[in-house]
Amino acid sequence: MSKADAFTQAGRTAVLQNIHGTMQFLQKFPPFNQMENAHLAYLVEQCQLRFYAADESIIKPGDGPVEHFYVVKQGRVAGERPHSAKGGTETTFEITTGECFPLAALLGERATRTEHRAAEDTFCLQLNKQAFIKLFALSTTFRDFALRGVSSLLDQVNHQVRQRAAETLGTQYSLNTRLGELAMRHPVMCSPETPMREAVKLMHEQQVGSIVIVDEQQSPLGIFTLRDLREAVADVDADFSAPVRHTMSLAPFHLSPDASAFDAAIAMTGRHIAHVCLVRDGRLCGVVSERDLFSLQRVDLVHLARTIRTAPRIEALSSLRGDIIQLVDRMLAHGASSTQITQIITLLNDHTVCRVIELTLEEKGDPGVPFSWLCFGSEGRREQTLLTDQDNGILFEASDAAQAEQIRTRLLPIAERINQSLALCGFTLCKGNIMAGNPELCLSRTEWARRFAAFVREATPENLLASSIYFDLRVVWGDESGCAQLR
């Protein structure tokens, strides 16, 4: 028996000799305190006890796809990543007694992006990947916990990161500020019959970038902004004496004055708008602009999203990743929660993916076949972090298998180029090849339906784990109807 095998056997024996005590220990912590005894006993029987001396590496990115699940029995584990600005490494989180790792990497069948190192002499219960997959299939409680794990880990990380960001950037402004507090002035408004020239004059006199068109009850009908003015000036046939209703943007987006600055930021970013009307009881009571929202905190989410969507080259998109990191730091300093941060990152990542696809189609040419770009797993659940790998696929329509093969042949070179370009923009290539450039994930709607049916029909632990990735899907780019029919 080798030395490594001897250590493994000793660790296994240590657990088996005290199954009852190990179960009692685990039952103090979630999710183990809610699991059925039989499932918890299975976990304990499959575990071995491992010791790590202070500062010893437990797992690191260079080890490749994760092969074990760990629960800290005694001691502390530090998560360390390279520090981009100062060099060296920084501790981004700590895992203590009763907590487990690395869920996201195990579920994604990839390497961890963080080195996990013993912060002091530490004992861990270690479960191999096959046993983890079986437990994932057996226990609904454990499965739900594992799928929620990324979000809960982000909550643990968030407090430490926010403290560091606040030390650097200050906390004078909060993303939870009510919009009513930001809209300090009375809204500038006019009737739909007001001539466009008069509306522009009002905007100039009041030094605002928009005017809201309202009815007799002061309910918003439309909005006229500097963007609308530019379009009118560029139109040689524009009549500036005509009613502003002819050139206004209809049905402007609105929120309650009790909504938060974060709500407005997400709306502006997702809808490509620079103004949000505030409405209470059907009446306009204020307008918040992009400038109102971001001038106090030097965090211009909308501007960054716009820059991403208009980037002229892949290289330009790649250079913007640093801006996203800075934005997240500032958002944290101003009170953003982990849920808000993941929502922001997902929005900006979606914009990046869409722009990469558009630039690739400009370069490679239109394939002549409509397709939808799908994302899976954490990206599908909108739970992305700054360091994310690719989990994507392509969906298209085909009348039969022969046509599907012809379309796939046309789309695969484009998909492969998109995958490579996304990698240049910070989206790591998936080591498990869960990418659209994989012929098995560039499928017609019929082929996707058949693949999903197999996951359900053959309820093996492996298929259950795969379904936890693929069933969290959404469309990032393209028509959404095909994906909706799959659901």
Short mmCIF file of C-alpha atoms in Angstrom, two decimals:
data_model
loop_
_atom_site.label_atom_id
_atom_site.label_comp_id
_atom_site.label_asym_id
_atom_site.label_seq_id
_atom_site.Cartn_x
_atom_site.Cartn_y
_atom_site.Cartn_z
CA MET A 1 0.00 0.00 0.00
CA SER A 2 1.35 3.42 -0.98
CA LYS A 3 1.77 6.21 1.58
CA ALA A 4 -1.12 8.15 -0.03
CA ASP A 5 -3.39 5.09 0.12
CA ALA A 6 -2.44 4.55 3.75
CA PHE A 7 -3.41 8.12 4.63
CA THR A 8 -6.71 7.71 2.76
CA GLN A 9 -7.49 4.46 4.57
CA ALA A 10 -6.63 6.00 7.93
CA GLY A 11 -8.90 8.96 7.24
CA ARG A 12 -11.74 6.67 6.22
CA THR A 13 -11.26 4.52 9.31
CA ALA A 14 -11.30 7.59 11.57
CA VAL A 15 -14.75 8.53 10.29
CA LEU A 16 -16.19 5.01 10.31
CA GLN A 17 -15.11 4.45 13.90
CA ASN A 18 -17.24 7.39 14.99
CA ILE A 19 -20.17 7.58 12.57
CA HIS A 20 -22.58 8.60 15.32
CA GLY A 21 -20.32 11.40 16.55
CA THR A 22 -19.73 12.70 13.01
CA MET A 23 -23.47 12.71 12.32
CA GLN A 24 -24.10 14.61 15.55
CA PHE A 25 -21.47 17.16 14.51
CA LEU A 26 -23.00 17.67 11.05
CA GLN A 27 -26.52 17.98 12.47
CA LYS A 28 -25.50 21.30 14.05
CA PHE A 29 -25.18 22.92 10.61
CA PRO A 30 -27.30 23.44 7.48
CA PRO A 31 -28.17 21.65 5.29
CA PHE A 32 -27.19 18.55 7.24
CA ASN A 33 -29.56 19.40 10.11
CA GLN A 34 -32.51 19.07 7.70
CA MET A 35 -31.41 15.94 5.83
CA GLU A 36 -32.92 12.50 6.37
CA ASN A 37 -30.81 10.32 8.67
CA ALA A 38 -30.27 7.70 5.96
CA HIS A 39 -28.89 10.30 3.55
CA LEU A 40 -26.69 11.84 6.22
CA ALA A 41 -25.42 8.40 7.17
CA TYR A 42 -24.55 7.73 3.53
CA LEU A 43 -22.53 10.98 3.43
CA VAL A 44 -20.63 10.07 6.61
CA GLU A 45 -19.95 6.50 5.46
CA GLN A 46 -18.44 7.79 2.22
CA CYS A 47 -16.28 10.47 3.87
CA GLN A 48 -12.70 10.40 5.01
CA LEU A 49 -11.10 12.75 7.52
CA ARG A 50 -8.21 14.83 6.13
CA PHE A 51 -5.74 16.99 8.05
CA TYR A 52 -4.15 20.10 6.55
CA ALA A 53 -1.36 21.96 8.34
CA ALA A 54 -1.53 25.76 8.59
CA ASP A 55 -0.87 27.39 5.19
CA GLU A 56 -1.18 24.06 3.34
CA SER A 57 -3.02 24.21 0.00
CA ILE A 58 -6.20 22.10 -0.09
CA ILE A 59 -7.31 22.74 -3.68
CA LYS A 60 -6.18 25.26 -6.29
CA PRO A 61 -7.03 26.16 -9.91
CA GLY A 62 -4.02 24.26 -11.27
CA ASP A 63 -5.37 20.97 -9.88
CA GLY A 64 -7.93 20.76 -12.71
CA PRO A 65 -11.62 19.82 -12.36
CA VAL A 66 -12.60 19.42 -8.71
CA GLU A 67 -12.83 15.81 -7.52
CA HIS A 68 -13.93 16.26 -3.89
CA PHE A 69 -16.47 18.03 -1.69
CA TYR A 70 -15.23 19.29 1.68
CA VAL A 71 -16.82 20.13 5.04
CA VAL A 72 -14.66 21.95 7.61
CA LYS A 73 -14.72 19.90 10.83
CA GLN A 74 -12.20 21.97 12.76
CA GLY A 75 -10.16 25.04 11.85
CA ARG A 76 -10.46 27.65 9.08
CA VAL A 77 -10.00 27.67 5.31
CA ALA A 78 -9.05 30.85 3.44
CA GLY A 79 -9.99 31.53 -0.18
CA GLU A 80 -7.13 33.30 -1.95
CA ARG A 81 -6.91 34.93 -5.37
CA PRO A 82 -4.20 36.98 -7.13
CA HIS A 83 -4.43 40.71 -6.34
CA SER A 84 -4.65 42.44 -9.73
CA ALA A 85 -3.44 45.84 -8.52
CA LYS A 86 -0.91 45.11 -5.76
CA GLY A 87 0.43 41.76 -6.90
CA GLY A 88 0.63 38.71 -4.65
CA THR A 89 -2.59 37.23 -3.29
CA GLU A 90 -5.47 38.44 -1.15
CA THR A 91 -7.90 36.52 1.03
CA THR A 92 -11.37 36.98 -0.44
CA PHE A 93 -13.30 34.85 2.07
CA GLU A 94 -12.96 32.44 4.99
CA ILE A 95 -14.77 29.16 5.56
CA THR A 96 -15.19 27.99 9.14
CA THR A 97 -16.46 24.96 11.08
CA GLY A 98 -19.53 23.30 9.53
CA GLU A 99 -19.22 25.14 6.21
CA CYS A 100 -18.47 23.43 2.91
CA PHE A 101 -16.73 24.03 -0.41
CA PRO A 102 -16.34 24.21 -3.47
CA LEU A 103 -19.96 23.84 -4.63
CA ALA A 104 -19.87 26.02 -7.75
CA ALA A 105 -16.84 24.23 -9.21
CA LEU A 106 -18.28 20.77 -8.47
CA LEU A 107 -21.63 21.59 -10.06
CA GLY A 108 -19.90 23.20 -13.04
CA GLU A 109 -17.51 20.22 -13.38
CA ARG A 110 -14.55 22.59 -13.56
CA ALA A 111 -11.50 23.69 -11.62
CA THR A 112 -11.95 26.08 -8.73
CA ARG A 113 -10.98 29.68 -9.48
CA THR A 114 -9.83 30.24 -5.90
CA GLU A 115 -7.03 28.55 -4.01
CA HIS A 116 -8.39 27.11 -0.77
CA ARG A 117 -5.66 27.12 1.89
CA ALA A 118 -5.70 26.08 5.55
CA ALA A 119 -5.61 29.30 7.58
CA GLU A 120 -4.62 27.23 10.64
CA ASP A 121 -4.29 23.52 11.41
CA THR A 122 -7.53 22.21 9.91
CA PHE A 123 -9.50 18.97 9.68
CA CYS A 124 -11.94 18.48 6.77
CA LEU A 125 -14.42 15.76 5.91
CA GLN A 126 -13.73 14.86 2.29
CA LEU A 127 -16.35 13.30 -0.03
CA ASN A 128 -15.37 12.07 -3.49
CA LYS A 129 -17.17 13.36 -6.57
CA GLN A 130 -19.10 10.16 -7.34
CA ALA A 131 -20.48 10.03 -3.81
CA PHE A 132 -21.33 13.75 -4.04
CA ILE A 133 -23.29 13.10 -7.26
CA LYS A 134 -25.18 10.21 -5.66
CA LEU A 135 -25.99 12.29 -2.56
CA PHE A 136 -27.11 15.12 -4.88
CA ALA A 137 -29.55 12.64 -6.45
CA LEU A 138 -30.71 11.07 -3.18
CA SER A 139 -31.36 14.12 -1.01
CA THR A 140 -33.67 16.92 -2.13
CA THR A 141 -32.51 18.99 0.86
CA PHE A 142 -28.85 18.61 -0.09
CA ARG A 143 -29.59 19.26 -3.77
CA ASP A 144 -31.49 22.48 -3.01
CA PHE A 145 -28.67 23.65 -0.76
CA ALA A 146 -26.05 22.90 -3.41
CA LEU A 147 -27.97 24.80 -6.09
CA ARG A 148 -28.38 27.79 -3.76
CA GLY A 149 -24.78 27.54 -2.68
CA VAL A 150 -23.34 30.14 -5.04
CA SER A 151 -25.71 32.81 -3.79
CA SER A 152 -25.12 32.00 -0.12
CA LEU A 153 -21.35 32.01 -0.58
CA LEU A 154 -21.61 35.41 -2.23
CA ASP A 155 -23.42 36.68 0.85
CA GLN A 156 -20.51 35.47 3.01
CA VAL A 157 -17.95 37.14 0.74
CA ASN A 158 -19.94 40.35 0.37
CA HIS A 159 -19.43 41.78 3.85
CA GLN A 160 -15.64 41.48 3.73
CA VAL A 161 -15.36 42.90 0.20
CA ARG A 162 -17.73 45.78 0.95
CA GLN A 163 -15.64 46.75 3.98
CA ARG A 164 -12.48 46.94 1.86
CA ALA A 165 -14.25 48.90 -0.88
CA ALA A 166 -15.71 51.34 1.62
CA GLU A 167 -12.28 52.01 3.10
CA THR A 168 -11.06 53.06 -0.35
CA LEU A 169 -14.11 54.76 -1.84
CA GLY A 170 -16.25 56.06 1.02
CA THR A 171 -19.92 55.38 1.79
CA GLN A 172 -21.62 58.75 1.35
CA TYR A 173 -24.14 57.42 -1.15
CA SER A 174 -26.30 54.31 -1.11
CA LEU A 175 -27.86 52.37 -3.94
CA ASN A 176 -30.82 51.91 -1.60
CA THR A 177 -31.54 55.66 -1.63
CA ARG A 178 -35.19 56.40 -2.49
CA LEU A 179 -35.65 57.89 -5.96
CA GLY A 180 -37.88 60.56 -4.43
CA GLU A 181 -34.82 61.85 -2.57
CA LEU A 182 -32.81 62.11 -5.81
CA ALA A 183 -35.53 63.96 -7.76
CA MET A 184 -34.99 67.28 -6.00
CA ARG A 185 -36.79 69.55 -8.49
CA HIS A 186 -40.32 69.73 -9.85
CA PRO A 187 -40.58 67.81 -13.14
CA VAL A 188 -40.60 69.81 -16.37
CA MET A 189 -43.74 68.90 -18.32
CA CYS A 190 -45.98 70.06 -21.15
CA SER A 191 -49.13 69.07 -23.05
CA PRO A 192 -49.05 66.89 -26.17
CA GLU A 193 -50.07 69.88 -28.34
CA THR A 194 -47.10 72.00 -27.29
CA PRO A 195 -44.96 72.81 -30.37
CA MET A 196 -41.64 71.00 -30.38
CA ARG A 197 -39.82 74.36 -30.47
CA GLU A 198 -41.56 75.46 -27.26
CA ALA A 199 -40.76 72.15 -25.57
CA VAL A 200 -37.07 72.52 -26.45
CA LYS A 201 -37.12 76.12 -25.17
CA LEU A 202 -38.53 74.91 -21.84
CA MET A 203 -35.78 72.28 -21.58
CA HIS A 204 -33.14 74.94 -22.28
CA GLU A 205 -34.55 77.38 -19.73
CA GLN A 206 -34.79 74.72 -17.03
CA GLN A 207 -31.40 73.17 -17.93
CA VAL A 208 -32.79 69.64 -18.15
CA GLY A 209 -32.28 66.82 -20.62
CA SER A 210 -35.93 65.80 -20.90
CA ILE A 211 -39.50 67.04 -20.79
CA VAL A 212 -42.45 64.79 -19.94
CA ILE A 213 -45.63 65.08 -21.98
CA VAL A 214 -48.68 64.66 -19.72
CA ASP A 215 -52.47 64.65 -20.01
CA GLU A 216 -54.86 66.85 -18.03
CA GLN A 217 -54.45 64.65 -14.94
CA GLN A 218 -50.64 64.93 -15.23
CA SER A 219 -50.32 61.28 -16.18
CA PRO A 220 -47.27 60.65 -18.41
CA LEU A 221 -48.07 60.07 -22.09
CA GLY A 222 -44.56 60.39 -23.48
CA ILE A 223 -41.11 61.85 -22.98
CA PHE A 224 -39.00 64.07 -25.23
CA THR A 225 -35.24 63.93 -24.61
CA LEU A 226 -32.06 65.32 -26.13
CA ARG A 227 -31.81 62.09 -28.09
CA ASP A 228 -35.20 62.79 -29.69
CA LEU A 229 -34.02 66.34 -30.43
CA ARG A 230 -30.90 65.07 -32.20
CA GLU A 231 -33.04 62.79 -34.36
CA ALA A 232 -35.34 65.71 -35.22
CA VAL A 233 -32.41 67.95 -36.16
CA ALA A 234 -30.98 65.20 -38.37
CA ASP A 235 -34.34 64.87 -40.18
CA VAL A 236 -34.46 67.46 -42.98
CA ASP A 237 -38.27 67.21 -43.04
CA ALA A 238 -38.73 67.83 -39.30
CA ASP A 239 -41.28 70.54 -38.47
CA PHE A 240 -40.33 72.26 -35.19
CA SER A 241 -43.69 73.99 -35.04
CA ALA A 242 -45.55 70.65 -35.03
CA PRO A 243 -46.95 69.28 -31.74
CA VAL A 244 -44.34 67.50 -29.66
CA ARG A 245 -46.58 64.40 -29.55
CA HIS A 246 -45.36 63.57 -33.07
CA THR A 247 -41.73 63.20 -31.94
CA MET A 248 -42.01 62.11 -28.28
CA SER A 249 -41.22 58.58 -27.11
CA LEU A 250 -44.51 56.98 -26.11
CA ALA A 251 -45.34 55.36 -22.75
CA PRO A 252 -42.17 56.27 -20.84
CA PHE A 253 -40.92 53.79 -18.27
CA HIS A 254 -41.79 54.80 -14.71
CA LEU A 255 -41.19 53.76 -11.11
CA SER A 256 -42.59 54.75 -7.74
CA PRO A 257 -40.68 57.49 -5.88
CA ASP A 258 -40.27 54.87 -3.14
CA ALA A 259 -38.24 52.63 -5.47
CA SER A 260 -34.47 52.54 -4.96
CA ALA A 261 -31.59 54.00 -6.93
CA PHE A 262 -30.61 50.42 -7.73
CA ASP A 263 -34.04 49.75 -9.30
CA ALA A 264 -33.56 52.74 -11.59
CA ALA A 265 -29.98 51.73 -12.47
CA ILE A 266 -31.09 48.26 -13.53
CA ALA A 267 -34.01 49.67 -15.55
CA MET A 268 -31.78 52.16 -17.36
CA THR A 269 -29.19 49.51 -18.13
CA GLY A 270 -31.64 46.89 -19.33
CA ARG A 271 -33.89 49.23 -21.32
CA HIS A 272 -31.17 51.51 -22.76
CA ILE A 273 -32.80 54.66 -21.36
CA ALA A 274 -31.36 57.68 -19.58
CA HIS A 275 -34.46 58.94 -17.74
CA VAL A 276 -36.99 57.32 -15.39
CA CYS A 277 -40.31 59.02 -14.60
CA LEU A 278 -41.55 58.88 -11.01
CA VAL A 279 -45.29 58.33 -10.73
CA ARG A 280 -47.52 58.19 -7.67
CA ASP A 281 -51.27 57.52 -7.94
CA GLY A 282 -51.06 57.95 -11.71
CA ARG A 283 -49.54 61.46 -11.52
CA LEU A 284 -46.03 62.48 -12.53
CA CYS A 285 -44.12 63.62 -9.44
CA GLY A 286 -40.50 63.61 -10.62
CA VAL A 287 -37.87 62.53 -13.14
CA VAL A 288 -34.53 60.90 -12.34
CA SER A 289 -31.83 61.11 -14.98
CA GLU A 290 -28.69 59.07 -15.47
CA ARG A 291 -26.73 62.10 -14.21
CA ASP A 292 -28.86 62.32 -11.03
CA LEU A 293 -28.32 58.66 -10.35
CA PHE A 294 -24.58 58.40 -10.82
CA SER A 295 -22.96 61.80 -10.34
CA LEU A 296 -22.76 61.45 -6.56
CA GLN A 297 -21.05 58.08 -6.60
CA ARG A 298 -18.89 58.18 -9.75
CA VAL A 299 -20.41 54.87 -10.84
CA ASP A 300 -22.02 55.18 -14.24
CA LEU A 301 -23.54 51.77 -14.90
CA VAL A 302 -25.64 53.01 -17.82
CA HIS A 303 -22.67 54.64 -19.55
CA LEU A 304 -20.59 51.48 -19.16
CA ALA A 305 -23.40 49.34 -20.58
CA ARG A 306 -23.71 51.74 -23.52
CA THR A 307 -19.95 51.60 -24.12
CA ILE A 308 -20.08 47.80 -24.15
CA ARG A 309 -22.99 47.70 -26.62
CA THR A 310 -21.20 50.07 -29.04
CA ALA A 311 -17.68 48.63 -28.74
CA PRO A 312 -16.15 48.59 -32.26
CA ARG A 313 -13.86 45.58 -31.76
CA ILE A 314 -13.38 42.52 -29.55
CA GLU A 315 -10.18 44.11 -28.18
CA ALA A 316 -12.19 47.10 -26.96
CA LEU A 317 -14.64 44.78 -25.20
CA SER A 318 -11.78 42.93 -23.55
CA SER A 319 -10.32 46.17 -22.17
CA LEU A 320 -13.67 47.04 -20.54
CA ARG A 321 -13.46 44.11 -18.08
CA GLY A 322 -11.31 46.28 -15.81
CA ASP A 323 -14.02 48.95 -15.83
CA ILE A 324 -16.58 46.35 -14.74
CA ILE A 325 -14.35 45.31 -11.81
CA GLN A 326 -13.99 48.95 -10.72
CA LEU A 327 -17.74 49.48 -11.01
CA VAL A 328 -18.44 46.45 -8.80
CA ASP A 329 -15.98 47.74 -6.18
CA ARG A 330 -17.76 51.10 -6.13
CA MET A 331 -21.21 49.52 -6.05
CA LEU A 332 -20.13 47.48 -3.02
CA ALA A 333 -18.85 50.59 -1.31
CA HIS A 334 -22.24 52.21 -1.83
CA GLY A 335 -24.23 49.42 -0.23
CA ALA A 336 -25.02 46.99 -3.04
CA SER A 337 -25.95 43.51 -1.81
CA SER A 338 -24.55 40.31 -3.30
CA THR A 339 -27.87 39.78 -5.10
CA GLN A 340 -27.66 43.25 -6.62
CA ILE A 341 -24.03 42.74 -7.62
CA THR A 342 -24.78 39.46 -9.40
CA GLN A 343 -27.70 41.15 -11.17
CA ILE A 344 -25.40 43.96 -12.34
CA ILE A 345 -22.69 41.56 -13.48
CA THR A 346 -25.24 39.43 -15.33
CA LEU A 347 -26.61 42.49 -17.14
CA LEU A 348 -23.15 43.66 -18.21
CA ASN A 349 -22.12 40.12 -19.16
CA ASP A 350 -25.28 39.80 -21.27
CA HIS A 351 -24.41 43.06 -23.04
CA THR A 352 -20.89 41.74 -23.65
CA VAL A 353 -22.15 38.43 -25.07
CA CYS A 354 -24.61 40.22 -27.37
CA ARG A 355 -21.91 42.55 -28.67
CA VAL A 356 -19.49 39.67 -29.25
CA ILE A 357 -22.16 37.88 -31.30
CA GLU A 358 -22.91 41.03 -33.31
CA LEU A 359 -19.22 41.68 -34.03
CA THR A 360 -18.69 38.04 -35.00
CA LEU A 361 -21.61 38.13 -37.44
CA GLU A 362 -20.22 41.34 -38.95
CA GLU A 363 -16.89 39.60 -39.45
CA LYS A 364 -18.06 36.14 -40.56
CA GLY A 365 -21.23 37.20 -42.35
CA ASP A 366 -24.87 36.30 -41.73
CA PRO A 367 -25.26 32.50 -41.81
CA GLY A 368 -28.74 32.96 -43.27
CA VAL A 369 -30.26 30.93 -40.44
CA PRO A 370 -31.99 32.45 -37.38
CA PHE A 371 -30.57 31.11 -34.13
CA SER A 372 -30.77 31.78 -30.40
CA TRP A 373 -27.78 31.89 -28.06
CA LEU A 374 -28.56 30.00 -24.85
CA CYS A 375 -26.86 30.12 -21.47
CA PHE A 376 -27.05 27.53 -18.71
CA GLY A 377 -26.29 27.05 -15.02
CA SER A 378 -25.38 30.11 -12.96
CA GLU A 379 -25.54 32.32 -16.06
CA GLY A 380 -29.03 31.01 -16.77
CA ARG A 381 -30.05 31.74 -13.17
CA ARG A 382 -28.48 35.23 -13.39
CA GLU A 383 -26.07 34.37 -10.56
CA GLN A 384 -22.82 35.23 -12.30
CA THR A 385 -19.67 36.50 -10.65
CA LEU A 386 -16.80 38.46 -12.18
CA LEU A 387 -14.80 35.29 -12.81
CA THR A 388 -17.09 33.06 -14.83
CA ASP A 389 -16.66 30.35 -17.40
CA GLN A 390 -18.83 29.66 -20.41
CA ASP A 391 -21.93 27.46 -20.24
CA ASN A 392 -23.73 28.12 -23.53
CA GLY A 393 -25.41 26.54 -26.53
CA ILE A 394 -27.30 27.31 -29.72
CA LEU A 395 -30.94 26.61 -30.58
CA PHE A 396 -32.37 26.74 -34.11
CA GLU A 397 -35.38 25.46 -36.02
CA ALA A 398 -35.16 22.56 -38.50
CA SER A 399 -37.79 20.46 -40.24
CA ASP A 400 -35.88 17.17 -40.02
CA ALA A 401 -32.55 15.61 -39.03
CA ALA A 402 -30.94 16.23 -42.42
CA GLN A 403 -31.76 19.93 -42.37
CA ALA A 404 -30.58 20.16 -38.76
CA GLU A 405 -27.20 18.74 -39.78
CA GLN A 406 -26.89 21.23 -42.65
CA ILE A 407 -27.72 24.18 -40.39
CA ARG A 408 -25.34 22.91 -37.69
CA THR A 409 -22.51 22.80 -40.25
CA ARG A 410 -23.14 26.47 -41.03
CA LEU A 411 -23.43 27.61 -37.42
CA LEU A 412 -20.55 25.74 -35.76
CA PRO A 413 -17.69 27.89 -37.19
CA ILE A 414 -19.53 31.00 -35.98
CA ALA A 415 -20.17 29.44 -32.55
CA GLU A 416 -16.50 28.47 -32.19
CA ARG A 417 -15.39 32.01 -33.04
CA ILE A 418 -17.88 33.44 -30.53
CA ASN A 419 -16.56 31.08 -27.82
CA GLN A 420 -12.96 32.13 -28.53
CA SER A 421 -13.87 35.84 -28.55
CA LEU A 422 -15.76 35.49 -25.26
CA ALA A 423 -12.63 33.89 -23.79
CA LEU A 424 -10.67 37.02 -24.80
CA CYS A 425 -13.29 39.07 -22.93
CA GLY A 426 -12.82 37.19 -19.67
CA PHE A 427 -15.31 34.31 -20.07
CA THR A 428 -13.12 31.25 -19.52
CA LEU A 429 -13.53 28.36 -21.94
CA CYS A 430 -15.47 25.57 -20.22
CA LYS A 431 -13.22 22.58 -19.47
CA GLY A 432 -16.30 20.37 -19.67
CA ASN A 433 -16.95 21.70 -23.21
CA ILE A 434 -20.42 22.99 -22.32
CA MET A 435 -20.20 25.50 -25.17
CA ALA A 436 -22.06 26.30 -28.36
CA GLY A 437 -19.04 25.31 -30.45
CA ASN A 438 -19.61 21.72 -29.30
CA PRO A 439 -21.79 19.96 -31.96
CA GLU A 440 -23.73 18.28 -29.13
CA LEU A 441 -24.87 21.71 -27.89
CA CYS A 442 -25.64 23.31 -31.26
CA LEU A 443 -29.04 21.71 -31.75
CA SER A 444 -32.46 22.15 -33.28
CA ARG A 445 -35.41 22.61 -30.96
CA THR A 446 -36.44 18.99 -31.60
CA GLU A 447 -32.95 17.76 -30.71
CA TRP A 448 -32.89 19.83 -27.51
CA ALA A 449 -36.30 18.44 -26.53
CA ARG A 450 -35.02 14.90 -27.09
CA ARG A 451 -31.92 15.59 -25.00
CA PHE A 452 -33.94 17.03 -22.12
CA ALA A 453 -36.41 14.14 -22.25
CA ALA A 454 -33.51 11.72 -21.82
CA PHE A 455 -32.43 13.53 -18.65
CA VAL A 456 -35.91 13.02 -17.20
CA ARG A 457 -36.49 9.50 -18.51
CA GLU A 458 -33.15 8.09 -17.33
CA ALA A 459 -32.94 9.49 -13.80
CA THR A 460 -29.32 8.56 -13.12
CA PRO A 461 -27.26 10.70 -10.72
CA GLU A 462 -25.21 11.94 -13.69
CA ASN A 463 -28.34 13.00 -15.59
CA LEU A 464 -29.73 14.69 -12.49
CA LEU A 465 -26.51 16.67 -12.12
CA ALA A 466 -26.57 17.55 -15.83
CA SER A 467 -30.20 18.65 -15.59
CA SER A 468 -29.26 21.02 -12.76
CA ILE A 469 -27.03 22.79 -15.30
CA TYR A 470 -29.06 22.58 -18.52
CA PHE A 471 -32.55 23.14 -17.11
CA ASP A 472 -31.53 26.59 -15.83
CA LEU A 473 -31.50 28.04 -19.33
CA ARG A 474 -32.45 31.32 -20.93
CA VAL A 475 -31.90 33.17 -24.19
CA VAL A 476 -29.23 35.89 -24.15
CA TRP A 477 -29.41 36.76 -27.86
CA GLY A 478 -31.99 35.94 -30.52
CA ASP A 479 -35.64 34.90 -30.58
CA GLU A 480 -36.96 33.59 -27.25
CA SER A 481 -39.97 31.68 -28.58
CA GLY A 482 -38.11 28.41 -29.27
CA CYS A 483 -36.71 28.32 -25.75
CA ALA A 484 -40.16 29.09 -24.32
CA GLN A 485 -41.57 26.08 -26.16
CA LEU A 486 -38.86 23.84 -24.69
CA ARG A 487 -40.05 24.78 -21.22
#
